[in-house]
Every structure is written in C-alpha cells, then in structure tokens.
Short mmCIF file of C-alpha atoms and ligand atoms in Angstrom, two decimals:
data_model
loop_
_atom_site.label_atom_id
_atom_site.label_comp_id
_atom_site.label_asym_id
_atom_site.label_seq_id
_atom_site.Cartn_x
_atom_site.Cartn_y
_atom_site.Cartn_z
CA UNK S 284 55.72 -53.87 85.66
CA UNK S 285 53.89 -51.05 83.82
CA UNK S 286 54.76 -47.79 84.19
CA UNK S 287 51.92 -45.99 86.98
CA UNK S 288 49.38 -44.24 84.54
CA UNK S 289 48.27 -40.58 85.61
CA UNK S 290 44.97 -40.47 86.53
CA UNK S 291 43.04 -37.72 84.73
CA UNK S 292 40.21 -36.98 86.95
CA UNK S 293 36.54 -37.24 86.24
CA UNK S 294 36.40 -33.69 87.68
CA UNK S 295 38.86 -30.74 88.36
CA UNK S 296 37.54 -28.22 90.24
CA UNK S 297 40.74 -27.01 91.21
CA UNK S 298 41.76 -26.42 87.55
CA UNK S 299 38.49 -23.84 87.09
CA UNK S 300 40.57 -22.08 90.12
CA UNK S 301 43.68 -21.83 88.30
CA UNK S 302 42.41 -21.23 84.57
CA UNK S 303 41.05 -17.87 85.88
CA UNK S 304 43.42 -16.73 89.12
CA UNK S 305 44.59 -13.52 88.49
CA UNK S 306 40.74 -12.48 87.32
CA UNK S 307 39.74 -14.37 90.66
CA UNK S 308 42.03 -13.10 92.91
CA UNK S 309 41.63 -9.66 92.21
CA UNK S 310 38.01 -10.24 92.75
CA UNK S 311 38.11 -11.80 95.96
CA UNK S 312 40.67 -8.90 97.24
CA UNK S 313 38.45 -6.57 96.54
CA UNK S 314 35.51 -8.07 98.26
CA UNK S 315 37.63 -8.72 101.49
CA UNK S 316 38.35 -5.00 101.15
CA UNK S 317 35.81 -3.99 101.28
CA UNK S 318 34.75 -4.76 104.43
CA UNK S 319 31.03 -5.54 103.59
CA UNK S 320 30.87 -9.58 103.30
CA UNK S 321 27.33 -10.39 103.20
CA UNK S 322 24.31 -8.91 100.95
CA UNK S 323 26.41 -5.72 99.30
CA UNK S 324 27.14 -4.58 96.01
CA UNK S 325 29.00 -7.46 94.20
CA UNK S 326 25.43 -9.70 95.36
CA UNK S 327 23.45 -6.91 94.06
CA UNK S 328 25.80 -6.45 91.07
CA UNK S 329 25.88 -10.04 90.44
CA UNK S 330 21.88 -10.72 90.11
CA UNK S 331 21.08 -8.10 88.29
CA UNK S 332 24.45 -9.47 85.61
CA UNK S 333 22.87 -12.61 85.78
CA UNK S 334 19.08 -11.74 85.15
CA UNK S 335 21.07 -9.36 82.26
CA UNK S 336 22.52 -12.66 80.96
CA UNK S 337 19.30 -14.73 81.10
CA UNK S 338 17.57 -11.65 79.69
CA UNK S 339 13.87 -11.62 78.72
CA UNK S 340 12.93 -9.34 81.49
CA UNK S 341 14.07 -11.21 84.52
CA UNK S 342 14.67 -10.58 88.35
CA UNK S 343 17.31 -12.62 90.11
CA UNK S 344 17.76 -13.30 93.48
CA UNK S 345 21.01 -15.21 94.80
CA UNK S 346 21.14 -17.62 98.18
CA UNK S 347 23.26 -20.18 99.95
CA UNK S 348 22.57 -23.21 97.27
CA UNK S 349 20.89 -24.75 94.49
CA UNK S 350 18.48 -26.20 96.91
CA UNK S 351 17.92 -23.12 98.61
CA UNK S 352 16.94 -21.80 95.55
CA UNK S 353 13.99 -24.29 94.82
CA UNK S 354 12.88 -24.05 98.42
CA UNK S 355 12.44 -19.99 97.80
CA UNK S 356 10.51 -20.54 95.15
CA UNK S 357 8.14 -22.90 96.61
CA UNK S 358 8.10 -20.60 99.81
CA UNK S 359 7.71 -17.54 97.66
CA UNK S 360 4.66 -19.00 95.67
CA UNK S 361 3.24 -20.02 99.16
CA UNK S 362 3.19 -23.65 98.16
CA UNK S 363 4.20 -25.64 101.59
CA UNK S 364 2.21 -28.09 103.54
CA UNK S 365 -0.82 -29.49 101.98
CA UNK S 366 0.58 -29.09 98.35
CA UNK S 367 2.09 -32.14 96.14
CA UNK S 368 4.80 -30.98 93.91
CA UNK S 369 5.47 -33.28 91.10
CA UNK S 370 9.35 -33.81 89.92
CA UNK S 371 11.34 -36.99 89.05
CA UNK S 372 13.32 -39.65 90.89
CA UNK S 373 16.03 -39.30 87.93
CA UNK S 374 17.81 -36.15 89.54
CA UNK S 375 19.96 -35.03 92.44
CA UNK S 376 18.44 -35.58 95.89
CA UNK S 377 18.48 -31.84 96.39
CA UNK S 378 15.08 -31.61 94.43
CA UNK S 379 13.34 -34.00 96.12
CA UNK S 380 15.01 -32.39 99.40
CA UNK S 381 13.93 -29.13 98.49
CA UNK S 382 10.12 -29.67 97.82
CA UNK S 383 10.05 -31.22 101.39
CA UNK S 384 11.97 -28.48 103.03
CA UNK S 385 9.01 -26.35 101.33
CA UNK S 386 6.73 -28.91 103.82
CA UNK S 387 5.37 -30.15 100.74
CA UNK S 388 4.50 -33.40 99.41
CA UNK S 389 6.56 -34.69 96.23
CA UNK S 390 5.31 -36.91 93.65
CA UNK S 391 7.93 -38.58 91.39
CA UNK S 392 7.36 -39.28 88.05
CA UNK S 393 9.58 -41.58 85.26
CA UNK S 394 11.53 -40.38 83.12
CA UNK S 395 12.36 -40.62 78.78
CA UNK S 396 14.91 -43.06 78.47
CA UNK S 397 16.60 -41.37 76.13
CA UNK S 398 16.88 -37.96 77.24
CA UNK S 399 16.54 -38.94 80.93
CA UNK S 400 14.26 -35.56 81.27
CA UNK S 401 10.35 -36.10 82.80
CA UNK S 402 7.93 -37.52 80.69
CA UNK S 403 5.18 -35.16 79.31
CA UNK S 404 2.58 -37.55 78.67
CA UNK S 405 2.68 -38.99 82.32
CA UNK S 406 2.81 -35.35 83.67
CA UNK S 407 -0.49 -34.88 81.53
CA UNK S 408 -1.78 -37.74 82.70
CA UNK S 409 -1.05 -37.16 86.30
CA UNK S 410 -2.45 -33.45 86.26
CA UNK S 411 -5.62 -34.55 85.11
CA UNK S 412 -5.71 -37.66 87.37
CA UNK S 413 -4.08 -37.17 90.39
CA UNK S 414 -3.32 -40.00 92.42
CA UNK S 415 -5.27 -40.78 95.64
CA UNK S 416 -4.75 -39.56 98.79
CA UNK S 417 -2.24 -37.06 98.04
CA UNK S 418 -2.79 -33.12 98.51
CA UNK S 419 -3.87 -31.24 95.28
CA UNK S 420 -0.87 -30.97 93.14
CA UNK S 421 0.50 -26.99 92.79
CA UNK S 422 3.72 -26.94 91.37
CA UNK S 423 5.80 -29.01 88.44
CA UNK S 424 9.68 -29.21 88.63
CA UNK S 425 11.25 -30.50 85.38
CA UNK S 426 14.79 -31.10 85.55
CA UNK S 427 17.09 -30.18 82.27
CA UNK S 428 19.37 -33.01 83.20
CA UNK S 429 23.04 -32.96 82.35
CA UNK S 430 22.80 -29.69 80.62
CA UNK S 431 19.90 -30.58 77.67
CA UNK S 432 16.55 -28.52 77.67
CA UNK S 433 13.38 -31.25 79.00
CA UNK S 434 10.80 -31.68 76.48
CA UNK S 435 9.57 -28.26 78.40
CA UNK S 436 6.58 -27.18 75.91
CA UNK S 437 3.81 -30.09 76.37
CA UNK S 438 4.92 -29.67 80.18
CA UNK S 439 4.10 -26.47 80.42
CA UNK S 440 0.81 -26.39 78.72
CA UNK S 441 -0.20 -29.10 80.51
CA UNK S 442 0.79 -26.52 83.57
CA UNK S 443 -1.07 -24.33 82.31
CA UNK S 444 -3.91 -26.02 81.45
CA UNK S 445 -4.02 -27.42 85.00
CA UNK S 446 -3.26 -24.08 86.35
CA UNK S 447 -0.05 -25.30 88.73
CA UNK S 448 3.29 -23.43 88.51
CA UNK S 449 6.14 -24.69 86.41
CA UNK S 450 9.45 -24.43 88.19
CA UNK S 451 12.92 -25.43 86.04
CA UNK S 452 15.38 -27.09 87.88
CA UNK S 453 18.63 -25.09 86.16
CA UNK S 454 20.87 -26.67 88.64
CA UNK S 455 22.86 -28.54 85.43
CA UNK S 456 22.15 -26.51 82.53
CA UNK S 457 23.07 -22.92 83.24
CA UNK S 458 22.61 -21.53 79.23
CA UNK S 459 21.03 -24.26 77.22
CA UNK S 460 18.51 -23.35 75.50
CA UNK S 461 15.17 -24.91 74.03
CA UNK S 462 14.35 -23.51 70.26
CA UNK S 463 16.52 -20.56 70.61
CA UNK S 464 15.15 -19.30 74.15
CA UNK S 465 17.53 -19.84 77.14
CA UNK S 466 16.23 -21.89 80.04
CA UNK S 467 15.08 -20.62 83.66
CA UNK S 468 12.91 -17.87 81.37
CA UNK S 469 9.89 -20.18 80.22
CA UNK S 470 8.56 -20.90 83.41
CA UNK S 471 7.30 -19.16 86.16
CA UNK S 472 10.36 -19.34 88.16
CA UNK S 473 13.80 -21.00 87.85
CA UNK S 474 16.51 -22.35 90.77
CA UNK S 475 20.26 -22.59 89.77
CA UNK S 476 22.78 -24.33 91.78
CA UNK S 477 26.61 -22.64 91.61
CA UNK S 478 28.27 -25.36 93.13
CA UNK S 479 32.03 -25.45 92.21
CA UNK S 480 31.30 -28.06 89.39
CA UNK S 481 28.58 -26.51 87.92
CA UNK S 482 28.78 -25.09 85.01
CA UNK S 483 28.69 -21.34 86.23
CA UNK S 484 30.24 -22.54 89.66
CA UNK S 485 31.42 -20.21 92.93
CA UNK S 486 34.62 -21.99 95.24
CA UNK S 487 32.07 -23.04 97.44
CA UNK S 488 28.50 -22.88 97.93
CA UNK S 489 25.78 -20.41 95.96
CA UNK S 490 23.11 -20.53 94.51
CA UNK S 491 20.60 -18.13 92.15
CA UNK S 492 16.83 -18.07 91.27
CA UNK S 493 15.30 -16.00 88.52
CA UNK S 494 11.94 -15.19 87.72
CA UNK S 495 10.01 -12.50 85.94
CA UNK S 496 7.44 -11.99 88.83
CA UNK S 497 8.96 -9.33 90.30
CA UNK S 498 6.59 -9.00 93.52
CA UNK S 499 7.67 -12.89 93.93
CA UNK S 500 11.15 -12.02 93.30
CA UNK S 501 10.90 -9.36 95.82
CA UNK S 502 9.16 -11.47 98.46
CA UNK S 503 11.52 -14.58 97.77
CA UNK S 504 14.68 -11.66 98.33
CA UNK S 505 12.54 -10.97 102.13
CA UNK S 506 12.50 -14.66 102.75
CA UNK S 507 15.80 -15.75 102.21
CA UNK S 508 16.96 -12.71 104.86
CA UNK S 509 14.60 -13.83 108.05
CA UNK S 510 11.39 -12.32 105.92
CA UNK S 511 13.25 -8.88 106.31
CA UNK S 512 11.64 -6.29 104.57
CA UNK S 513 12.60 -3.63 106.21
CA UNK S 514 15.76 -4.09 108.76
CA UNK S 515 15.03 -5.80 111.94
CA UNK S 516 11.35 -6.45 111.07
CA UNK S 517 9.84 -9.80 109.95
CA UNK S 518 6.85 -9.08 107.64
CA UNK S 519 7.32 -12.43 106.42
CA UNK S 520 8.23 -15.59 108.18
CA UNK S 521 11.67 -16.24 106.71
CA UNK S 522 15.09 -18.16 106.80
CA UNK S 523 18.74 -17.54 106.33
CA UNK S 524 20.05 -18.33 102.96
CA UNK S 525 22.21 -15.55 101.74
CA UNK S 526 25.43 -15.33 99.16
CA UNK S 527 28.02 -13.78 100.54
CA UNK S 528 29.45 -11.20 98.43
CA UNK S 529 33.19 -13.17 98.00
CA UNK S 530 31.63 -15.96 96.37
CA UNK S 531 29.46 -13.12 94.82
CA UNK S 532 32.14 -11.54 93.42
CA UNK S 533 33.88 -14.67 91.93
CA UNK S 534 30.81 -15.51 90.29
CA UNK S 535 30.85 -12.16 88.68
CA UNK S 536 34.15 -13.32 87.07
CA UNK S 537 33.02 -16.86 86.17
CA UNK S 538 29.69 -15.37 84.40
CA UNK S 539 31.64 -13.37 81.94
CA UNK S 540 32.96 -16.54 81.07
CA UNK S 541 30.05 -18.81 80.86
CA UNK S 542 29.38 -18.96 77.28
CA UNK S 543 32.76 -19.69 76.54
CA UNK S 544 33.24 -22.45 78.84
CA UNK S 545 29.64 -23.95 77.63
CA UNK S 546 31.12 -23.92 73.68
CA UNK S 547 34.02 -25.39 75.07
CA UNK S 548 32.34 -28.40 76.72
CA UNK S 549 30.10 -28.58 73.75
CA UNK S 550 33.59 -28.98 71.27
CA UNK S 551 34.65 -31.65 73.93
CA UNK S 552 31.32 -33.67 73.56
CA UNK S 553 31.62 -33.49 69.77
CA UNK S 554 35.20 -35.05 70.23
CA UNK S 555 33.93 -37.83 72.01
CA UNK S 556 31.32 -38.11 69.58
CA UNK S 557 33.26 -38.90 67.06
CA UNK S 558 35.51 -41.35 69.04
CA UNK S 559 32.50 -43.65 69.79
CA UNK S 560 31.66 -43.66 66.57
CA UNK S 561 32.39 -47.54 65.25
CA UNK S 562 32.46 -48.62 68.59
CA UNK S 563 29.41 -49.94 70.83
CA UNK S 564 28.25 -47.46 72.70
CA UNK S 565 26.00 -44.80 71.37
CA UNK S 566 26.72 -40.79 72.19
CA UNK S 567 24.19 -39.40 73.94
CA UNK S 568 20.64 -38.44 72.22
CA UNK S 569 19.86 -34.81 71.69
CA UNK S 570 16.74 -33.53 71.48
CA UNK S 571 15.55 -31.63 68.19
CA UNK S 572 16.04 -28.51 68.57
CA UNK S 573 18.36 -27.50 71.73
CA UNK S 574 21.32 -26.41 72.87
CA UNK S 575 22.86 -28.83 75.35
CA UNK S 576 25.63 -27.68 77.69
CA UNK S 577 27.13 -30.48 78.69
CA UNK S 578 26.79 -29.97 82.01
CA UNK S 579 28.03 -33.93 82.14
CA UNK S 580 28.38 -36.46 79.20
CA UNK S 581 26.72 -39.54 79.83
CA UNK S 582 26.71 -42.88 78.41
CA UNK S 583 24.86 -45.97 78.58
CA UNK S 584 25.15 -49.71 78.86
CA UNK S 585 24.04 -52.92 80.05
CA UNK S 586 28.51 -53.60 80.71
CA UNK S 587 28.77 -50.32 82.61
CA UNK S 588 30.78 -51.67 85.31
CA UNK S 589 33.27 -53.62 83.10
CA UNK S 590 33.42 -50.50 81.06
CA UNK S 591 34.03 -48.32 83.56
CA UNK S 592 36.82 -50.40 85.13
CA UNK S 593 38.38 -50.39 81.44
CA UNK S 594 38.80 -46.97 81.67
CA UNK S 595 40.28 -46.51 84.54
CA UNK S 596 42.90 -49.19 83.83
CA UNK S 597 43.91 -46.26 81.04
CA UNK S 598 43.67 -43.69 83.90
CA UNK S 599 40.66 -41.98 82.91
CA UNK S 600 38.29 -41.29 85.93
CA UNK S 601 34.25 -41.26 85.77
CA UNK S 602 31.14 -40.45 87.45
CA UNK S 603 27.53 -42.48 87.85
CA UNK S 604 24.27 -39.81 87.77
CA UNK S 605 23.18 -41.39 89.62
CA UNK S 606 23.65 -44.23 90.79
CA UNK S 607 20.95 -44.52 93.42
CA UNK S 608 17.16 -43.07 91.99
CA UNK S 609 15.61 -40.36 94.90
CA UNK S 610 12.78 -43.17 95.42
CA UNK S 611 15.30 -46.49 96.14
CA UNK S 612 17.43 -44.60 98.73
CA UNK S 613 17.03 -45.29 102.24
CA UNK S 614 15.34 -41.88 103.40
CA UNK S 615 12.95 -42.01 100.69
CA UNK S 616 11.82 -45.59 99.73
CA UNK S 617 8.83 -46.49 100.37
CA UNK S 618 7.35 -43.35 101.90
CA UNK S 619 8.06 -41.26 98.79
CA UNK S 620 5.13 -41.03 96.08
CA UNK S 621 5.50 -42.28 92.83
CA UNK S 622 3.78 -41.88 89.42
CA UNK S 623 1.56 -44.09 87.77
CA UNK S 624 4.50 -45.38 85.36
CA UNK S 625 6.50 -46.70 88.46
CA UNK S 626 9.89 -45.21 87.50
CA UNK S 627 10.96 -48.31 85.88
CA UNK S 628 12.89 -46.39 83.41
CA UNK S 629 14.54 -44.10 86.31
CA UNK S 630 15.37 -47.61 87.94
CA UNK S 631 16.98 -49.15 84.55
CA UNK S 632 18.84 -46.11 83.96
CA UNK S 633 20.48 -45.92 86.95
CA UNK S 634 22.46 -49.38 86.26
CA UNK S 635 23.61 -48.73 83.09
CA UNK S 636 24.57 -44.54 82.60
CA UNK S 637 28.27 -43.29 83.27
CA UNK S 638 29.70 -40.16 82.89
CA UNK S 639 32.95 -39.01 81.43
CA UNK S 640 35.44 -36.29 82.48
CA UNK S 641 33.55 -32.95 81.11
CA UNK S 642 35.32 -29.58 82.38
CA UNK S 643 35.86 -26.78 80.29
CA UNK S 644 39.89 -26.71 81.23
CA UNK S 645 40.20 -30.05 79.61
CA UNK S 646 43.47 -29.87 77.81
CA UNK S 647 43.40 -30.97 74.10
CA UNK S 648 45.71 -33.93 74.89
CA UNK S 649 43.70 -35.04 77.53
CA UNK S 650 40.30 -34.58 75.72
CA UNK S 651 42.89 -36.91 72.96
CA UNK S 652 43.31 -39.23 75.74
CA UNK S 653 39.59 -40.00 76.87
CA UNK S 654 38.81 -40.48 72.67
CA UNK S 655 41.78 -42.94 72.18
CA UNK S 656 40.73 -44.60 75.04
CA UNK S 657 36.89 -44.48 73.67
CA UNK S 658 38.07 -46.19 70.33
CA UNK S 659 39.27 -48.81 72.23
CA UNK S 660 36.37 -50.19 73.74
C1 LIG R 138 23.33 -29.63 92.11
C2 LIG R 138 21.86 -29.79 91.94
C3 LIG R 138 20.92 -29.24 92.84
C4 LIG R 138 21.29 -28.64 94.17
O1 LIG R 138 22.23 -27.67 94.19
P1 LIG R 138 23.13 -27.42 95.51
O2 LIG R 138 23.80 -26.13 95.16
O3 LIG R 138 24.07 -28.56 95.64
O4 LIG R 138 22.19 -27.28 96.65
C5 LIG R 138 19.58 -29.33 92.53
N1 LIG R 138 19.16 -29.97 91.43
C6 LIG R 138 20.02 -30.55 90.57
C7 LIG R 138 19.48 -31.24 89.36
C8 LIG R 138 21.39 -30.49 90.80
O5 LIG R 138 22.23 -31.08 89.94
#
C-alpha cells in the first residue's frame, strides 16, 4: 500500500484568513465596536482607498457582489429593458446573470483562443451589424479573464465609434494592467467581485465598482440603497445591495496587500513556467504588453481529463473555468443570443482548459510540489 498523499488544494481560502489574522482580527473588532455595521466609515474609507489605488481620478462605490456591481452599472447608465448588451459565453455566469438582472438583453460573442478574452474583430463586426431582431445594442462587457488585460483598445474604439458604453468585467483581474494603465480605468465604468478567492477577496461576499463619472457614481451609490438620496426618500427606483462595513473593514486590510499578493502569484506562474518547459503542455499565452495577475493559471489540452486525474494521483487539486460555456447551460441554451462566430472557440475551450492551485500563501515547497509534478507529465 502507498502511503495516503496530502492533498494540496486547488484553493485555500482559509489560508488568506490565517496569513493575515492578527491584521484581520483587529479589523473586524473594531468594526463590531463600533456599533455601526452597515454603510459607515470603514465602507466610506474603503472606496475612496480603493478608487486611491486604481487612481486616475476615480469614484468607487462598494455593494453586496461582483454581480451586483455590473447590474449598478447597467442600472446607473439607464440601460435595462429594450437594450442588448454584448459580453461572452467564456466567463462566469454572473455576467450573463447580471446584464439580465439589468432587464436587458445579452448577446454573446466568441472568444481568442489563446487569450480566452472577446474577440475585437467580431465586436466590430457586430456593432456595425447588429443581428436581427434584437434591441439596439448599448453597452460592451469585456471580461479580463483569469487576471490578463482583453485586447481592450480596438474594443473600445469600436465603442466609441458606435457610441455604446464599455463596461470591464474586473471580477478576476483586480491590478493588471494593459500598457502600463491599470484596468477598471479605461472604460466608462468597471465591476469588481471580492469574493473570498479573488484576488482582493472579503470572508464572504462584496463587491466594488469604479468609474470616473462621478454623477453616475453618485446615482449608482442612490441605487444600490433603495434609490436613497436623501434618507427615507426614493428619488430613484432602487435595490438593496450594500457592503457591510466588517467585510469593509477586512478589505481595507487585504488592499494594502494587493500588490504584494499579485507579484506573488505572478513568481508562482513563472515557476510553473519553467516546469512545463520540455514537457507537452504549453504555459499560458500572454498578451504583448500586460501585466497578468494570475487571478488563475490555466492550461490546455485535448488529454485534460487524463491529465487532471494524473495530478491528483500526486495530490495536487485543480479547477475547470469553466467547464460549462454561459450559452450550453440549461437556463441559457437556446434562448440566449449568440454572435455571428457561434462560440465555437468558447465551446472547444471549455473541454480542454484546467487550472492549477494559484493562491498567494502557496508555500515554496508546495509551489515545488505542483512543478515536480508538472515535469512529470
Ligand atoms: C466572480 C465573477 C463575477 C461575479 O462576482 P460575485 O462576487 O460572485 O457576484 C463576475 N464576473 C466574473 C468574470 C467573475 O469571475
């Protein structure tokens, strides 16, 4: 019999807890203490840090989640019902969910199949012949998926040529940056999801949006607070999606932090770099000129499963992103609108990527462990 292996997980949240606990705790006690738990001073104290961080003049505005913080947007820009918002099938289901939460129409383009991010040409395409029978399109939401910049430039002058919003779906790449500028400041608005994995992530749900608007920052702020502008009165129609200010004051910690535990995960990708190389599988293809944060490493190939199962008979755990495209799950296929490319590469993709373990509190020996493991395959 071999001895059990220990599994070393594809993710850890648990270990971004403990990394950081006295700095947390403290943080957390004094929020309770406080005795002010929901839109206070470590909220307010925490969007304007993070707008600080992003810099380039912006206003942020924090909610419940990530998918909050694309619904805002939308509902901030007024673009609901009778709209068609154009994103990808390649990304969490929270995008999709979000534009139809808005009441408004996606359309879901394919992606690059080497950068997984939306394709410019079909946007361009698309925006200047729209597909029948859908409402005009308003809004564009590239995703920077797994932590690399999209190619964001031809997208947004083909925005702005068409004269439709661009919106950058942050959720995974919280300080990457695209020729030197960070991301979430190039378009008109940006959503961020602080989900515990995330790279800037709360212990439990949060979520940020940033813009440089600041009337639609200040409306958005109304909305997510039952269109409150002043206390008890609705100028607006509105919802609730607030951050509480615990969560608000934890992510206060974990943003001081951010930019070291980004050039961490970047020194972990470079490991595992340099254990594929000589074996089969290829590490995964950067884009000239950006910073990737490696919000998750992802591989490819046709012998994913076999691969995968290889791994884990060395204990090492790992992730598929995704392993189900928005337009082939249940609630969506079908109904959902898709671009004139099909999504044949979004379809492809999603049998053959796999992600590895990619935390910043990866211990040396167990970043050692996933490469010797790599070498072997
Ligand atoms: C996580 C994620 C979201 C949604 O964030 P939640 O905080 O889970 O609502 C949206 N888009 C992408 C690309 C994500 O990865």
């Amino acid at each position: 019999m071999n001895a059990p292996v220990t599994m070393l997980p594809f993710a850890d949240p648990g270990a971004g807890y403990r990394a950081l606990k006295p700095e947390l705790d403290a943080a957390m006690l004094r929020a309770m203490a406080s005795g002010w738990y929901i839109l206070g001073q470590e909220g307010e104290a925490f969007e304007r840090e993070f707008a600080a961080w992003l810099g380039e003049d912006q206003h942020a505005v924090g909610c419940a989640n990530g998918t909050d913080a694309l619904m805002l947007i939308l509902r901030g820009m007024g673009i609901g019902e009778g709209s068609t918002v154009v994103t990808v099938s390649h990304t969490a289901v929270a995008t999709v969910a979000a534009i139809e939460m808005a009441g408004a129409t996606p359309l879901l383009l394919d992606i690059d199949p080497d950068t997984y991010g939306m394709d410019p040409d079909e946007l361009r395409a698309v925006l200047e012949d729209p597909p029948p029978g859908l409402p005009p399109i308003r809004a564009v939401i590239p995703v920077h998926i797994y932590g690399q910049p999209v190619d964001l430039m031809p997208i947004k002058a083909a925005c702005d040529a068409a004269g439709v919003a661009l919106i950058e779906d942050c959720a995974q790449a919280h300080g990457a940056r695209l020729d030197g500028r960070m991301v979430g400041t190039i378009g008109d608005a940006a959503a961020f999801s602080l989900y515990p994995t995330k790279n800037l992530g709360a212990l439990g749900d949060g979520g940020i949006l940033a813009t440089r608007d600041e009337a639609l920052a200040k409306r958005i702020a109304a909305i997510r607070q039952y269109g409150w502008v002043r206390r008890y009165v609705s100028d607006l129609v509105g919802v609730n999606s607030r951050l509480d200010e615990v969560q608000a004051a934890v992510l206060r910690v974990k943003l001081a932090h951010l930019d070291a535990h980004n050039a961490r995960r970047r020194d972990i990708a470079a490991a595992y770099d340099a254990a594929l190389a000589g074996t089969a599988l290829a590490p995964p293809a950067r884009r000239a000129g950006v910073e990737h944060v490696f919000h998750l490493y992802v591989l490819r190939d046709a012998r994913r499963d076999a691969i995968m199962a290889a791994l884990k008979a060395q204990g090492i755990g790992t992730g598929i992103h995704y392993p189900v495209p928005v337009h082939l799950q249940p609630a969506y296929e079908g109904r959902v609108a898709l671009g004139p490319a099909g999504c044949a590469e979004t379809a492809r993709a999603a049998h053959e990527v796999f992600s590895l373990p990619m935390y910043p509190e990866l211990a040396d020996e167990q970043v050692a462990r996933v490469c010797l493991a790599l070498r072997g395959l």
